[in-house]
Short mmCIF file of C-alpha atoms in Angstrom, two decimals:
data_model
loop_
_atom_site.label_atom_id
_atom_site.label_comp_id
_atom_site.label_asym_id
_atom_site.label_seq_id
_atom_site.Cartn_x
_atom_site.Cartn_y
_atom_site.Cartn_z
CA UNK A 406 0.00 0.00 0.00
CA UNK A 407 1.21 3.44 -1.04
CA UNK A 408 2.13 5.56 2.37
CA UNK A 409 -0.33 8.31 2.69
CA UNK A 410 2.35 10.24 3.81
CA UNK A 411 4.43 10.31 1.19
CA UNK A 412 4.59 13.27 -1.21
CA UNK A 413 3.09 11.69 -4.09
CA UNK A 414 0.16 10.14 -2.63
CA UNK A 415 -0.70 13.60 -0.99
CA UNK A 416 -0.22 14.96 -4.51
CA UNK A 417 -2.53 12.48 -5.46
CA UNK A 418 -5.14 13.53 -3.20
CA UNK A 419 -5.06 16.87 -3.87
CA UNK A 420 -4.58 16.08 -7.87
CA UNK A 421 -8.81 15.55 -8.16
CA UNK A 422 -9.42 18.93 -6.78
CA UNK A 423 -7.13 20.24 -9.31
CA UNK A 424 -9.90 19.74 -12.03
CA UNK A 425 -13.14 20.69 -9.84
CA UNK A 426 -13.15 24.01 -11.21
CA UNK A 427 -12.32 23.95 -14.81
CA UNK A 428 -15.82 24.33 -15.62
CA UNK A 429 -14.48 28.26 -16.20
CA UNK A 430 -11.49 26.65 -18.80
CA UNK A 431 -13.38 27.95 -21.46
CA UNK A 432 -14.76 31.15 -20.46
CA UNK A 433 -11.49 32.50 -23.27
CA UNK A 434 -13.64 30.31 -25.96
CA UNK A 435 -17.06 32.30 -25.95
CA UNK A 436 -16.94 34.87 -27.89
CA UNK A 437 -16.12 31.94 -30.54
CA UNK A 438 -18.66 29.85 -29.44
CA UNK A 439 -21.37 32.31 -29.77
CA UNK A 440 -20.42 32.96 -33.44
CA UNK A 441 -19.90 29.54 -34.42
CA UNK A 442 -22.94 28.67 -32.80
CA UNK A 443 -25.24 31.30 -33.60
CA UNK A 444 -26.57 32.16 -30.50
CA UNK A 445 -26.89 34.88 -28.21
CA UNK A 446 -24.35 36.20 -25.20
CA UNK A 447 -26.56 34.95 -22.37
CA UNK A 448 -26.83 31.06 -24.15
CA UNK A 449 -22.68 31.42 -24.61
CA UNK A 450 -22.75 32.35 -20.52
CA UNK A 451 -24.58 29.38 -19.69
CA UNK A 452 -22.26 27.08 -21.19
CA UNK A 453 -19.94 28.80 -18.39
CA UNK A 454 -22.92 28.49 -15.09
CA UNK A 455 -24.55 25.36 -15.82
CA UNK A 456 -22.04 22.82 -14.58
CA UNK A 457 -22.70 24.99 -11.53
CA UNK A 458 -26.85 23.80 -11.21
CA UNK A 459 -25.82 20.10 -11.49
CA UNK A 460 -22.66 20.28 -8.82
CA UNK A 461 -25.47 21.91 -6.43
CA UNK A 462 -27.56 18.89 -7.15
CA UNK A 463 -24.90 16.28 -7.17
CA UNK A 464 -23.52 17.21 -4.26
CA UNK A 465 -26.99 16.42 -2.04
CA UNK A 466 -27.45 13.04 -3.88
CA UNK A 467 -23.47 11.67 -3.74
CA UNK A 468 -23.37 10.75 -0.21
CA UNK A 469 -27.13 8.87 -0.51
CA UNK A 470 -25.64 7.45 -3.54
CA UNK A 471 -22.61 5.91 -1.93
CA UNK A 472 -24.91 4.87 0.94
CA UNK A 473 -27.78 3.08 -1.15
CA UNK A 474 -24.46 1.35 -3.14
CA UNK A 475 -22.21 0.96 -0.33
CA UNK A 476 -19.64 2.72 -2.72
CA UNK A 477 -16.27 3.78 -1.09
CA UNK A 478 -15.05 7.17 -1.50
CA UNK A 479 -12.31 6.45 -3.31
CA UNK A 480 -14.26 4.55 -6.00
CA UNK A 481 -17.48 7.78 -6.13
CA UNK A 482 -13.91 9.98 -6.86
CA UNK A 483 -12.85 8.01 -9.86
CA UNK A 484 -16.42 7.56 -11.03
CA UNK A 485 -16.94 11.31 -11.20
CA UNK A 486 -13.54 12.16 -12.66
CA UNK A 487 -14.86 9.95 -15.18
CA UNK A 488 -17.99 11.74 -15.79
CA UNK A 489 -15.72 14.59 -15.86
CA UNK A 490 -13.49 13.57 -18.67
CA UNK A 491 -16.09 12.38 -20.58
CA UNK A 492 -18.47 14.74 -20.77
CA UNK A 493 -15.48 17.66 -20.79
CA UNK A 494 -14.70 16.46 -24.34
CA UNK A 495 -17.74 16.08 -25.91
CA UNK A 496 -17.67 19.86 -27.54
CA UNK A 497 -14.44 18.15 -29.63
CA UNK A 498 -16.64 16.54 -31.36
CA UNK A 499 -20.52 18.49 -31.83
CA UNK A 500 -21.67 21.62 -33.46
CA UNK A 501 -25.21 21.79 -31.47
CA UNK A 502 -25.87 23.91 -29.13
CA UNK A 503 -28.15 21.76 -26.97
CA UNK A 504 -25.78 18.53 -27.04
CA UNK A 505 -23.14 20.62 -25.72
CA UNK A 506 -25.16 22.25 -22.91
CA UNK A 507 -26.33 19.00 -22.00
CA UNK A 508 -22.95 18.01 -21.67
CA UNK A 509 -21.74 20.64 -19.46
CA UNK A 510 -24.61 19.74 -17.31
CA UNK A 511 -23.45 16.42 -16.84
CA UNK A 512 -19.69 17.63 -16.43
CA UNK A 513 -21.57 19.60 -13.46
CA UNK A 514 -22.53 16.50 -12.22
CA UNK A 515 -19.22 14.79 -12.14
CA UNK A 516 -17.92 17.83 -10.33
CA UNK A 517 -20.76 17.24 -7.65
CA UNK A 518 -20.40 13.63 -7.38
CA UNK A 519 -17.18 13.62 -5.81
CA UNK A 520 -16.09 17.30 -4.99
CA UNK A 521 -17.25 16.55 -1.03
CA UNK A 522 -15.74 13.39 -0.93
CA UNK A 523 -12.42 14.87 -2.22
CA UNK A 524 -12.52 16.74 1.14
CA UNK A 525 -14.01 14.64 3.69
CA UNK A 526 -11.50 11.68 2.62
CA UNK A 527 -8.87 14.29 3.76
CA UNK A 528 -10.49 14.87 7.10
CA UNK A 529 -10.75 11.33 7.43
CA UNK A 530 -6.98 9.82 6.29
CA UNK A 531 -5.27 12.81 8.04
CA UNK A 532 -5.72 14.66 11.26
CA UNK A 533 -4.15 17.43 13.46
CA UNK A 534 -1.71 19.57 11.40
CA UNK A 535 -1.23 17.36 8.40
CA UNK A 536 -4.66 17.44 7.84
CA UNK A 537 -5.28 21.44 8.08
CA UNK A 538 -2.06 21.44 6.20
CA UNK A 539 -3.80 19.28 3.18
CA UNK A 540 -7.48 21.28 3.19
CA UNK A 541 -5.42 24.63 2.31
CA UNK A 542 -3.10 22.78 0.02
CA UNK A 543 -6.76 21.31 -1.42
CA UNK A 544 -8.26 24.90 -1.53
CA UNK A 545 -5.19 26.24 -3.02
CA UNK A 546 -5.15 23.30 -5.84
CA UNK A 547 -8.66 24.24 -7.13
CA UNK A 548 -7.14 27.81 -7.52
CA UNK A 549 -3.71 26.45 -9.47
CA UNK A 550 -6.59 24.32 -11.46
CA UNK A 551 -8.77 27.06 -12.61
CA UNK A 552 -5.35 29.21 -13.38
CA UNK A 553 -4.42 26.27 -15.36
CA UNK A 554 -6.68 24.74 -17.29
CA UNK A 555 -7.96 28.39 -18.39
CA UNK A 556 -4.01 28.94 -19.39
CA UNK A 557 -4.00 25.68 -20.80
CA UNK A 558 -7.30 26.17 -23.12
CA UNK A 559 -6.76 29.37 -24.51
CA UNK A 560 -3.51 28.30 -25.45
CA UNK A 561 -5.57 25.76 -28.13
CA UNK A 562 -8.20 28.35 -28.42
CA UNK A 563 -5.31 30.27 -30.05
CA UNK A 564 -3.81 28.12 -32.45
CA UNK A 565 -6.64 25.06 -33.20
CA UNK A 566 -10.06 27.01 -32.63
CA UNK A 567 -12.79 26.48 -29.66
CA UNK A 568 -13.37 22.67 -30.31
CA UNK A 569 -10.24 22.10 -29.58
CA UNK A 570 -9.81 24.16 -26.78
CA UNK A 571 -11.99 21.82 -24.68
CA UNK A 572 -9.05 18.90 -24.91
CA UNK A 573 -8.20 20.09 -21.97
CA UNK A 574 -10.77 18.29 -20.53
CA UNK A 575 -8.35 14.91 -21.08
CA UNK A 576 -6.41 16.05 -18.38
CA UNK A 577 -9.20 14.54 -16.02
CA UNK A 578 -7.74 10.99 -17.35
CA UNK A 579 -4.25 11.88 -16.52
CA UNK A 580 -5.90 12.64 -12.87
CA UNK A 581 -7.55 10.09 -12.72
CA UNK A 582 -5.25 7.28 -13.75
CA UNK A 583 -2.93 9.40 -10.75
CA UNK A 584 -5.34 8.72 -8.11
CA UNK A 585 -5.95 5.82 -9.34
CA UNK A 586 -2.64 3.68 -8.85
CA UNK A 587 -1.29 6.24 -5.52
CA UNK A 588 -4.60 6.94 -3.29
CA UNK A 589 -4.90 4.01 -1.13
CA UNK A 590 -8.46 2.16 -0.79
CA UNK A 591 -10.59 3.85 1.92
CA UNK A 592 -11.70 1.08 3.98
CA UNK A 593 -10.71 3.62 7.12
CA UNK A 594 -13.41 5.94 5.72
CA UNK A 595 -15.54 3.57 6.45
CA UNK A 596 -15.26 3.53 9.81
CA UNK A 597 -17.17 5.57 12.03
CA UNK A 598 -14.12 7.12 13.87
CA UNK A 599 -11.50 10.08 13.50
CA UNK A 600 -9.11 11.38 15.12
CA UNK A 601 -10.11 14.76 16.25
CA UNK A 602 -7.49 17.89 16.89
CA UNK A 603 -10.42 19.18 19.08
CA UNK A 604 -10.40 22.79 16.71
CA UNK A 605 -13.83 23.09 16.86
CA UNK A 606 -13.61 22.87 21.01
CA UNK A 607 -14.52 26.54 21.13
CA UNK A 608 -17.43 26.23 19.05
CA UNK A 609 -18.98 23.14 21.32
CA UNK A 610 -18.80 22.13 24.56
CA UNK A 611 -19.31 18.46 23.76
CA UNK A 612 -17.12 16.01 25.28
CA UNK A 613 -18.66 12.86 24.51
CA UNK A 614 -17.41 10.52 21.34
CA UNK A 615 -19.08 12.36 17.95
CA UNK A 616 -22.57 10.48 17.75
CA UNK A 617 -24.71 12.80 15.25
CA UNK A 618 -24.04 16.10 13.19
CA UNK A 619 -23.79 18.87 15.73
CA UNK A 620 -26.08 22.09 14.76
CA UNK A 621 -22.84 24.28 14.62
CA UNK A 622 -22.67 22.61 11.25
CA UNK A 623 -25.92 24.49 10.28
CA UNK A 624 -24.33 27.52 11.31
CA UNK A 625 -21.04 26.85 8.79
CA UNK A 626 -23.45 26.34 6.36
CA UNK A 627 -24.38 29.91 6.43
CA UNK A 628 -21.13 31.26 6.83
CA UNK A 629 -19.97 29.56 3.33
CA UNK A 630 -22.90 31.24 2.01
CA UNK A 631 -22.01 34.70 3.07
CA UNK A 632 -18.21 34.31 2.38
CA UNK A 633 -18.88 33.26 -1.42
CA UNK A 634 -21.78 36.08 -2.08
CA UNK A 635 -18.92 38.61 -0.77
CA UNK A 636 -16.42 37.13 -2.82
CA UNK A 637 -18.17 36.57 -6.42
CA UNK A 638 -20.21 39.89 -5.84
CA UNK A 639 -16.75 41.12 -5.63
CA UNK A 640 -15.50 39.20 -8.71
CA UNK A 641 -18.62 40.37 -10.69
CA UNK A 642 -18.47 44.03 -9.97
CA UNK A 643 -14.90 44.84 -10.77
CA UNK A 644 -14.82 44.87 -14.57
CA UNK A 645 -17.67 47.27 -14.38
CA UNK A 646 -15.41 49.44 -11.59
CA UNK A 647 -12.61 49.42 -13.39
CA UNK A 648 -14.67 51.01 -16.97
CA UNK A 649 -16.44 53.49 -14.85
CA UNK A 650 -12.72 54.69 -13.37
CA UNK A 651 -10.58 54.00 -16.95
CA UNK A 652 -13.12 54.82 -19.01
CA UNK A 653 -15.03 52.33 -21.44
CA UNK A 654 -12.16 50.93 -23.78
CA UNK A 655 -10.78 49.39 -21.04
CA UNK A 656 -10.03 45.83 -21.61
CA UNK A 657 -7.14 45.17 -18.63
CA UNK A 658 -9.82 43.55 -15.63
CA UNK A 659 -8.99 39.72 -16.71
CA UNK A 660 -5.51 40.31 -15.86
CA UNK A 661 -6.29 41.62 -12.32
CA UNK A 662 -9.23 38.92 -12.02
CA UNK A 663 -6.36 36.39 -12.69
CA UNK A 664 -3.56 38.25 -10.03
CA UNK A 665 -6.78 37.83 -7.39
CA UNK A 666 -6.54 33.71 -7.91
CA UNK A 667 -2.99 33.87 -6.91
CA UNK A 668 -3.37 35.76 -3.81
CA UNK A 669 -6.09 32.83 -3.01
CA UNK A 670 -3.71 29.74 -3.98
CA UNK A 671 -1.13 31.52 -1.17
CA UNK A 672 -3.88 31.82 0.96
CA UNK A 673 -4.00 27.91 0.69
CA UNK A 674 -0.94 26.95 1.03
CA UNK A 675 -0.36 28.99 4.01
CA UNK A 676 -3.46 28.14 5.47
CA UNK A 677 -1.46 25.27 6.96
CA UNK A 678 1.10 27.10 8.95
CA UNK A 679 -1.13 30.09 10.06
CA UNK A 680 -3.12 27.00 11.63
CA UNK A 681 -0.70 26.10 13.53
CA UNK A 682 0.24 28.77 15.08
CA UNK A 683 -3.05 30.54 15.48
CA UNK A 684 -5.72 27.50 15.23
CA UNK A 685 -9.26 28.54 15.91
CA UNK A 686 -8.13 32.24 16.14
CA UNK A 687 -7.31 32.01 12.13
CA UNK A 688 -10.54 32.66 11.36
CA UNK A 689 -10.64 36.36 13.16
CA UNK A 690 -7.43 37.05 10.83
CA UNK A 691 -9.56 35.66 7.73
CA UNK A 692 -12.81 37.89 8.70
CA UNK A 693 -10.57 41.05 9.59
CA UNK A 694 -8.58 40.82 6.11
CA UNK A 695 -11.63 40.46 4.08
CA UNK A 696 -13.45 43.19 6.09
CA UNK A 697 -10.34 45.22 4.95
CA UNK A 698 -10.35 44.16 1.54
CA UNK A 699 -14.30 45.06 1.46
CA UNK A 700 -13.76 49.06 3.08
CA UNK A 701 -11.03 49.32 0.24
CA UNK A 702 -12.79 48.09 -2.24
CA UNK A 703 -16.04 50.45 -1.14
CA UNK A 704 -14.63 53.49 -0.69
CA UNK A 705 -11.92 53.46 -3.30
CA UNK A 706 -14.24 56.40 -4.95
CA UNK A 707 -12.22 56.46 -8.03
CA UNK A 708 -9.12 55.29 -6.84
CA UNK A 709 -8.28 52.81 -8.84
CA UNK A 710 -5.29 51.73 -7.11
CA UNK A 711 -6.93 51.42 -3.91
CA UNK A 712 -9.62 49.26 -5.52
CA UNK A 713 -7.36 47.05 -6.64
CA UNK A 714 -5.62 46.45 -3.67
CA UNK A 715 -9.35 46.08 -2.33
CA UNK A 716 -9.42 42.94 -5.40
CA UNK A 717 -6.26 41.43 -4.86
CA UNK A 718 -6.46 40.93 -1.05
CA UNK A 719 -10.02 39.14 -0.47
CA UNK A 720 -8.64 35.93 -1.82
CA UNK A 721 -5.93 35.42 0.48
CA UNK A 722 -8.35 35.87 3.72
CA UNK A 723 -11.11 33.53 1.92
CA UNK A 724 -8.80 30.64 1.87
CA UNK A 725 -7.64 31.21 5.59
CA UNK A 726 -11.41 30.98 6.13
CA UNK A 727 -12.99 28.16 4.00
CA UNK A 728 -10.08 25.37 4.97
CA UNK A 729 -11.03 25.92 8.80
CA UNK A 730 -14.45 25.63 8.08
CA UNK A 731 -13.93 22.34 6.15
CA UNK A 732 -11.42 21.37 9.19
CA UNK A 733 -13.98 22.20 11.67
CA UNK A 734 -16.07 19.18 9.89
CA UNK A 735 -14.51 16.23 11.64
CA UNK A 736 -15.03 17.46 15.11
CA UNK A 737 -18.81 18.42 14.52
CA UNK A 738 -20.16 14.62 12.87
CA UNK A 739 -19.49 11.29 12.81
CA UNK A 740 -16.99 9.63 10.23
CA UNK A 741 -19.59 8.11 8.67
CA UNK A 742 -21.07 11.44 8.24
CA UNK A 743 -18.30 13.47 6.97
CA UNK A 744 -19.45 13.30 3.12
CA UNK A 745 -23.25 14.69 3.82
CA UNK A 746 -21.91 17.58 6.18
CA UNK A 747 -18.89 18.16 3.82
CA UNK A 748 -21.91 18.33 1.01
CA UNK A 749 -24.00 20.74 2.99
CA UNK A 750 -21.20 23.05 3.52
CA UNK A 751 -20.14 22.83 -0.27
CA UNK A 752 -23.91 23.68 -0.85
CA UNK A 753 -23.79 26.98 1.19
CA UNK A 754 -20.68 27.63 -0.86
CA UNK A 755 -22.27 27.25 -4.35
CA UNK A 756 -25.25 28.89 -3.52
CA UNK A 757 -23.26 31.92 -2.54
CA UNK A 758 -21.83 32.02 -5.84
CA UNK A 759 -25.16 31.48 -7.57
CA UNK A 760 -27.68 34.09 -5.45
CA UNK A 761 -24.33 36.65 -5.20
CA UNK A 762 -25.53 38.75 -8.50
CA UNK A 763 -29.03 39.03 -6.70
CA UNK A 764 -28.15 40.03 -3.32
CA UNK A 765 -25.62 42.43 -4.88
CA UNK A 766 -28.58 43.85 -6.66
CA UNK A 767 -30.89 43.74 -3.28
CA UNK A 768 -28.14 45.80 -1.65
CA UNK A 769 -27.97 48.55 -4.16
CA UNK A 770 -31.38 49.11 -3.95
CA UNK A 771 -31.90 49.04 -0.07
CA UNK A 772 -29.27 51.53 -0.23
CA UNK A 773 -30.89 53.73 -2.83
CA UNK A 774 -27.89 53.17 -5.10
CA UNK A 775 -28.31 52.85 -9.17
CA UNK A 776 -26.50 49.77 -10.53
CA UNK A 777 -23.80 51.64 -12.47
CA UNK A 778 -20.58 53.63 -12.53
CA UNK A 779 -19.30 53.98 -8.82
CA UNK A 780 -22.38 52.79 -7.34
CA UNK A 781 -21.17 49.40 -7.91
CA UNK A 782 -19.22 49.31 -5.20
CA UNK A 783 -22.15 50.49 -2.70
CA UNK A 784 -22.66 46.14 -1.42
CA UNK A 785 -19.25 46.12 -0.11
CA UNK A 786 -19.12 48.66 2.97
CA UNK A 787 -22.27 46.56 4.32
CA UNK A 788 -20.43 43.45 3.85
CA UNK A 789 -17.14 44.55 5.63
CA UNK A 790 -19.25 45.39 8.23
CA UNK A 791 -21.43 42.48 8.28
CA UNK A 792 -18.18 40.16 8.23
CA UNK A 793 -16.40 42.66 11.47
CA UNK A 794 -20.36 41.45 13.23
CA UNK A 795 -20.02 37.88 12.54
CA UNK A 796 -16.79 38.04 14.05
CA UNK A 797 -17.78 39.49 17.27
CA UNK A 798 -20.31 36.77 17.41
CA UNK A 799 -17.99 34.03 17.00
CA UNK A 800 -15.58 35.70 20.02
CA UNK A 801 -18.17 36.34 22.03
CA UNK A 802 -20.15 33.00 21.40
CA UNK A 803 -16.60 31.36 22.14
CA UNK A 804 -15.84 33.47 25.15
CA UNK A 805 -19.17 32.35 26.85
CA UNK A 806 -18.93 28.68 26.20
CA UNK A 807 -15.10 29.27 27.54
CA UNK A 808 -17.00 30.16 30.79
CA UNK A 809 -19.30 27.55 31.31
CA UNK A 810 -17.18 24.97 30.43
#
């Protein structure tokens, strides 16, 4: 058996979230989709958002499916890199618009099918600081994925056209054949215990053995949610910023859109090592940067150097943040648990990013704010201070069970 120790089999663990979200590989292939196609901007954006219906789906129904199969989560991994693969490079081959939505919905599904269980097998292979250590390295591989495989398929885009670009979709074989022969079979994830590093003490004042899901796990749910809508609302309203400061020939927001994924992937790998020194306090260092990053990003007022700044640092406090939630996990259910409250977390997380452009939208108007030039930016001073309150919550709510324990 391959040591899950070793450098390669963590590589190998980490490889499948590498691919979870190249569902935005082609975003560089629309504009040549929609003309090949013949059909409108919004159809070409769907191509882009649907994976994103079926992973929301997917994700509720993987851990019922393992349980009505008895499927290991090992084997639910490979089966929806799979799906992945195939379904990735089905544009090679049609010229209909319909086939090849229908097969980004069901490369959605792949990505739902095992995206929790990449996770959860972390939480339940590793514990203490090797297994904080992996969740940011996993966080930080979805960002070096989504940097990649975009790289990687507007590189074809340029010299053999959009069919081709979505080749880059076979990469999900090279994962998979990885995992494959180094990821050893999860028998262990089977079992209903885990060793727990006892993170989540301060959120809980159970002592018992881990028995059923604890409703703190409710309350991550929610905090996924609000994290993402902060962090895609972001994402979404900086091109339009960045025209209404530079004027509307400006072309240059991809390039800072890309700089913000790298400050993520650091936050990722460091995630790890600011863990270890800080453990449960990490997340008041996460909430403070990204209230920060939101108060820059608000009041930048035509500054566009100071809303950039505002761009480039929310990514580095998200992954500080999402990795402890994820770590929290194992210390709030069962083992045999860990896939459904991985899923429900993962949930909160996509439905962030789906509901962000609405909520955005609610904010402007409860403000009195138009949707355009500067305006954009209105959301962001409520959510810096909405993030500064949920962090008094959690210190006080930790303080107090501190005291009656």
């Amino acid at each position: 058996m391959n040591s899950k120790n070793s450098i390669i089999t963590k590589l190998a663990f980490l490889s499948v979230s590498f691919m979870v979200t190249s569902a935005y590989a082609i975003q560089g292939s629309l504009p040549q989709l929609k003309a090949a196609l013949g059909i409108s901007q919004t159809q070409s954006e769907y191509l882009v958002t649907t994976p994103s219906f079926a992973v929301m789906i997917f994700v509720v129904l993987s851990p019922l499916l393992q349980q009505w199969f008895n499927i290991s989560d090992k084997k639910i991994i490979m089966a929806g890199v799979t799906i992945v693969g195939l379904a990735g490079i089905v544009p090679l081959f049609a010229d209909n618009y319909t086939t090849i939505l229908i097969s980004r919905l069901i490369l959605g599904a792949g990505f739902g099918l095992y995206n929790s269980q990449a996770i959860s097998m972390i939480s339940v292979w590793y514990e203490g600081t090797t297994r904080a250590q992996m969740l940011g390295w996993r966080a930080a591989a979805e960002q070096i994925g989504q940097a990649c495989t975009l790289a990687i398929a507007g590189l074809i885009l340029s010299y053999a056209g959009w069919h081709a670009s979505f080749a880059v979709y076979l990469l999900a074989f090279v994962v998979l054949f990885f995992f494959a022969i180094r990821v050893p079979d999860d028998s262990k994830a089977q079992d209903n215990s885990v060793t727990e590093d006892n993170l989540a003490d301060e959120l809980t004042d159970e002592s018992e053995p881990i028995k059923k899901i604890s409703p703190v796990v409710y309350l991550l749910v929610l905090f996924a949610f609000l994290l993402v809508v902060d962090y895609v609302g972001m994402e979404n309203r900086f091109p339009g910023l960045a025209v209404a400061i530079k004027g509307s020939n400006y072309t240059g927001s991809s390039m800072f859109l890309s700089l913000m994924l790298i400050g993520a992937t650091l936050g990722g790998l460091f995630y790890g090592s600011i863990n270890k020194v800080l453990g449960f306090n990490t997340v008041y260092l996460g909430l403070g940067l990204m209230a920060i990053s939101n108060f820059l990003f608000a009041f930048a007022n035509g500054n566009f150097v100071m809303l950039v700044i505002g761009l480039l640092l929310i990514g580095f406090p998200l992954q500080l943040v999402s990795p402890l939630i994820f770590n929290l996990l194992p210390d709030l259910a069962p083992a045999k648990r860990q896939p459904l409250v991985t899923s429900m977390v993962l949930i909160g997380f996509n439905f962030g990013a789906f509901f962000s452009p609405t909520i955005a939208e609610w904010m402007n108007r409860l403000m009195g704010r138009p949707l355009s030039g500067m305006n954009l930016a209105a959301p962001f001073s409520i959510y810096g201070i909405m993030l500064i309150v949920i962090a008094l919550i959690i210190f006080f709510a930790t303080r107090r069970s501190k005291q009656t324990n």
